[in-house]
XYZ file of C-alpha atoms in Angstrom:
321
model
C -49.632 -107.854 -23.597
C -45.960 -107.374 -22.888
C -46.245 -103.685 -23.704
C -49.130 -103.268 -21.221
C -47.117 -105.005 -18.495
C -44.128 -102.799 -19.252
C -46.333 -99.704 -19.043
C -47.762 -100.899 -15.703
C -44.259 -101.530 -14.371
C -43.051 -98.098 -15.463
C -46.123 -96.424 -13.996
C -45.620 -98.313 -10.730
C -41.983 -97.214 -10.571
C -42.929 -93.601 -11.239
C -45.688 -93.741 -8.613
C -43.387 -95.263 -6.015
C -40.765 -92.634 -6.827
C -43.310 -89.848 -6.462
C -44.541 -91.282 -3.157
C -40.938 -91.526 -1.952
C -40.227 -87.912 -2.828
C -43.471 -86.824 -1.190
C -42.564 -88.745 1.959
C -39.136 -87.119 2.076
C -40.721 -83.677 1.636
C -43.242 -84.340 4.417
C -40.465 -85.575 6.704
C -38.340 -82.541 5.892
C -41.026 -79.952 6.613
C -41.980 -81.740 9.827
C -38.450 -82.290 11.087
C -37.185 -79.717 13.535
C -33.538 -78.728 13.303
C -32.016 -77.502 16.540
C -28.965 -75.520 17.566
C -27.364 -77.586 20.322
C -24.515 -76.315 22.483
C -23.373 -78.385 25.423
C -22.534 -76.681 28.709
C -18.843 -76.480 29.552
C -17.861 -78.558 32.562
C -15.221 -76.779 34.593
C -12.374 -78.610 36.233
C -11.608 -75.618 38.420
C -12.145 -71.887 38.854
C -9.509 -70.541 41.228
C -8.931 -67.056 42.605
C -5.536 -66.128 44.030
C -3.396 -63.222 45.245
C -6.114 -61.411 47.191
C -8.681 -62.600 44.629
C -7.289 -60.308 41.942
C -6.463 -63.128 39.535
C -8.540 -66.026 38.212
C -7.464 -69.290 36.608
C -10.115 -71.254 34.709
C -9.490 -74.881 33.734
C -11.698 -77.457 32.003
C -11.803 -81.237 31.709
C -12.755 -81.249 28.022
C -11.085 -78.761 25.705
C -13.002 -79.786 22.596
C -16.729 -79.675 21.802
C -17.561 -77.337 24.646
C -19.461 -74.100 24.932
C -17.861 -70.674 24.981
C -16.607 -69.333 28.306
C -17.117 -65.727 29.422
C -14.593 -64.270 31.872
C -15.893 -61.397 33.977
C -15.299 -59.325 37.065
C -17.975 -61.028 39.107
C -18.769 -64.186 37.153
C -17.281 -66.874 34.980
C -20.082 -68.014 32.692
C -20.890 -70.526 29.999
C -24.002 -71.433 27.992
C -26.164 -74.432 27.173
C -28.494 -74.231 24.175
C -31.274 -76.285 22.610
C -33.021 -73.907 20.217
C -35.214 -74.648 17.214
C -33.812 -73.154 14.006
C -37.224 -72.280 12.638
C -36.165 -71.042 9.193
C -38.503 -68.892 7.122
C -42.080 -68.975 8.383
C -44.958 -66.515 8.321
C -44.993 -66.034 12.094
C -42.631 -67.385 14.723
C -44.186 -70.260 16.677
C -44.205 -70.095 20.481
C -41.003 -71.207 22.175
C -41.358 -74.915 22.935
C -41.088 -76.402 26.389
C -38.073 -78.392 25.221
C -36.192 -75.268 24.089
C -33.756 -73.325 26.232
C -30.909 -70.847 26.059
C -29.254 -71.070 29.453
C -26.514 -68.857 30.830
C -24.721 -70.661 33.660
C -22.678 -68.381 35.888
C -20.306 -68.974 38.800
C -20.116 -66.148 41.331
C -16.499 -65.125 41.948
C -17.510 -63.118 45.007
C -19.114 -66.016 46.875
C -17.020 -68.343 49.055
C -18.085 -71.469 47.182
C -18.420 -69.974 43.687
C -22.199 -70.382 43.848
C -23.778 -71.450 40.552
C -26.856 -69.890 39.020
C -28.784 -70.467 35.796
C -30.740 -68.006 33.707
C -32.800 -69.168 30.741
C -33.130 -66.340 28.224
C -36.212 -68.019 26.793
C -38.011 -67.665 30.120
C -37.570 -63.893 30.263
C -40.868 -62.095 29.460
C -39.260 -59.728 26.951
C -38.137 -62.687 24.873
C -40.831 -65.283 25.489
C -43.837 -63.101 24.693
C -42.229 -61.843 21.470
C -41.212 -65.400 20.469
C -37.605 -64.322 19.976
C -34.964 -66.969 19.365
C -31.178 -66.909 19.298
C -28.989 -69.420 17.487
C -25.587 -67.810 18.110
C -23.146 -67.520 20.992
C -22.997 -64.359 23.077
C -20.515 -61.525 23.487
C -19.423 -60.347 26.926
C -18.728 -56.846 28.240
C -17.615 -55.198 31.450
C -18.649 -51.768 32.682
C -19.138 -49.936 35.974
C -18.206 -52.990 38.005
C -20.733 -55.244 36.258
C -20.669 -58.099 33.741
C -22.944 -58.048 30.714
C -23.892 -60.370 27.865
C -25.030 -59.056 24.493
C -26.039 -60.044 20.979
C -27.473 -58.303 17.924
C -29.569 -61.017 16.356
C -32.424 -62.157 18.506
C -34.907 -62.885 15.716
C -38.599 -63.392 15.100
C -40.862 -63.703 12.056
C -43.957 -61.494 11.738
C -46.141 -61.716 8.639
C -43.354 -63.370 6.713
C -40.723 -60.759 7.598
C -37.780 -61.374 9.875
C -37.044 -58.839 12.595
C -33.803 -58.747 14.596
C -33.286 -57.219 18.000
C -30.140 -56.239 19.934
C -30.062 -56.797 23.672
C -27.868 -56.298 26.718
C -28.204 -58.550 29.755
C -26.994 -57.606 33.239
C -25.777 -60.933 34.657
C -25.980 -59.803 38.276
C -29.615 -58.694 38.475
C -30.749 -60.582 35.334
C -32.173 -57.441 33.737
C -32.665 -57.474 29.972
C -32.413 -54.188 28.066
C -33.269 -53.392 24.441
C -32.577 -49.649 24.740
C -29.408 -47.888 23.497
C -27.610 -51.224 23.256
C -25.027 -50.202 20.637
C -24.193 -46.970 22.476
C -23.780 -48.701 25.829
C -21.627 -51.446 24.340
C -19.409 -48.900 22.607
C -18.979 -46.981 25.837
C -17.932 -50.130 27.681
C -15.536 -51.116 24.893
C -13.975 -47.654 24.923
C -13.448 -47.813 28.686
C -12.161 -51.397 28.619
C -9.590 -51.582 31.463
C -7.397 -53.897 29.394
C -6.778 -51.253 26.762
C -3.183 -50.586 27.711
C -2.131 -46.965 27.729
C 1.502 -47.938 27.238
C 2.307 -50.026 24.174
C 4.999 -52.707 24.468
C 5.718 -52.509 20.739
C 8.513 -49.871 20.853
C 11.817 -51.658 21.220
C 10.169 -54.980 20.466
C 9.486 -55.591 24.154
C 6.108 -57.194 23.441
C 7.750 -59.652 21.042
C 10.474 -60.435 23.561
C 7.910 -61.138 26.273
C 5.805 -63.271 23.930
C 8.842 -65.357 22.951
C 9.526 -66.149 26.598
C 5.922 -67.165 27.292
C 5.793 -69.335 24.172
C 8.419 -71.522 25.816
C 5.564 -72.602 28.107
C 3.015 -72.667 25.221
C 1.324 -69.551 26.579
C 0.131 -66.317 24.963
C -0.342 -62.958 26.697
C -3.167 -60.685 25.562
C -3.444 -57.578 27.758
C -4.483 -58.756 31.210
C -4.997 -62.372 30.158
C -2.933 -65.479 29.464
C -4.269 -68.221 27.212
C -2.793 -71.450 25.810
C -1.133 -71.153 22.426
C -2.442 -73.130 19.441
C 0.097 -75.888 20.019
C -0.482 -76.230 23.746
C -2.288 -79.583 23.903
C -0.907 -81.295 27.043
C 2.332 -79.333 26.668
C 1.941 -76.558 29.236
C 4.533 -77.176 31.933
C 5.377 -74.397 34.395
C 6.636 -76.701 37.133
C 10.071 -75.034 37.176
C 8.798 -71.455 37.509
C 8.300 -69.046 40.392
C 4.556 -69.283 39.748
C 4.571 -72.991 40.611
C 6.374 -72.195 43.878
C 4.108 -69.307 44.790
C 0.770 -70.903 43.869
C 1.195 -74.700 43.741
C -2.553 -75.459 43.940
C -3.228 -73.166 41.006
C -0.194 -74.216 38.969
C -1.227 -77.873 38.916
C -4.280 -76.924 36.827
C -2.393 -74.793 34.296
C -2.111 -77.681 31.836
C -5.913 -77.710 31.532
C -6.356 -73.938 31.566
C -8.484 -71.937 29.176
C -7.509 -68.579 30.642
C -5.665 -66.878 33.469
C -6.747 -63.281 33.889
C -6.488 -60.162 35.997
C -10.032 -59.198 37.035
C -10.897 -56.010 35.107
C -11.848 -53.796 38.018
C -8.530 -54.475 39.760
C -6.421 -54.455 36.582
C -3.245 -52.422 36.597
C -0.789 -52.636 33.697
C 2.326 -52.133 35.833
C 1.324 -54.834 38.319
C 0.393 -57.255 35.515
C 3.672 -56.759 33.647
C 5.833 -57.035 36.759
C 3.975 -60.167 37.855
C 4.472 -61.843 34.481
C 8.212 -61.171 34.598
C 8.474 -62.747 38.046
C 5.871 -65.521 37.794
C 7.273 -67.157 34.688
C 10.940 -66.726 35.407
C 12.797 -69.972 36.204
C 12.453 -70.967 39.847
C 14.693 -68.793 42.013
C 15.376 -66.253 39.255
C 13.940 -62.815 39.927
C 12.581 -62.032 36.433
C 12.360 -63.436 32.926
C 14.961 -62.093 30.524
C 13.190 -59.688 28.196
C 14.746 -56.884 26.193
C 13.980 -53.598 24.480
C 16.116 -53.001 21.376
C 17.245 -49.736 19.812
C 16.688 -50.407 16.111
C 19.239 -47.759 15.086
C 22.161 -49.128 17.090
C 21.040 -52.681 17.812
C 21.679 -52.078 21.505
C 19.613 -54.331 23.772
C 18.518 -53.264 27.234
C 17.205 -55.815 29.697
C 13.855 -54.740 31.115
C 13.374 -55.928 34.689
C 10.219 -53.983 35.531
C 7.517 -51.789 34.046
C 9.313 -48.734 35.430
C 12.456 -49.850 33.586
C 10.505 -49.837 30.347
C 9.034 -46.396 30.986
C 12.571 -45.104 31.516
C 13.751 -46.797 28.294
C 10.894 -45.220 26.332
C 11.776 -41.788 27.699
C 15.390 -42.307 26.629
C 14.388 -43.512 23.136
C 11.699 -41.114 21.875
C 12.455 -41.908 18.227
C 11.707 -45.576 18.802
C 8.408 -44.682 20.432
C 7.443 -42.377 17.533
C 7.716 -45.271 15.079
C 4.768 -46.946 16.765
C 2.849 -44.093 18.368
C 2.109 -41.171 16.076
């Protein structure tokens, strides 16, 4: 009798275990997993000096979406997209799903805001394409573009990926010659400096000065350094005197940049030297060094550096073959 009861108990345990596993499997296959990216909330987007420069600041520096800095727009994204996994055929895009690009127009007086949902574009919706990654941004011919290589869909059990290029201004989506067009824009990138600051260590000298404010300079842009949390303080600089309404938001900045269409390396360099010099001082103290003699020459302008390069061709050759 005891043996029968023991068998019944064991069978009951096994049955309950099997039912539990089955329930978990049913829950798993019926549970949708989403990619969720929360829209960045901007504290400020400010244009200054004849609208050539833009400072972008945010309230929350963590757990925010990517920001895209363009000629005509500053953009961010908001995403709620089903990660469908491997299926025979992609299901239709659900009403709850979206991939929004939120853009602020730098050419409008009030930085007018507009939203574009990729999933509502016919070229994506009818093909049941989805995207679970952030975008890349490009600039070309006076326009801002967004791009990505891996829009995906499943057809008869096979996954197909599609590259696209999106014109932010007129909201046109293109699938043609995407790689070629992106390469052309990258090649013509206005921020690709023609004159390197490496000879003489000028770039290092400039970077060391900016690090005093917890800032980094990357060809036409300034960003916070990795240790910048609540430490950016430019209150004692010429910049703070010239642009007080902009300077007060520097501590919450994500980027200060020279708009690409207006970008000029000489103007950018000369501005940096003056902006971030101590208040009342004409320029920051930066130097080019002759590695053979150790002689240091203070560089007070971009033209100064061009003259130094011309006088030190061997130093230039070390970096520019």
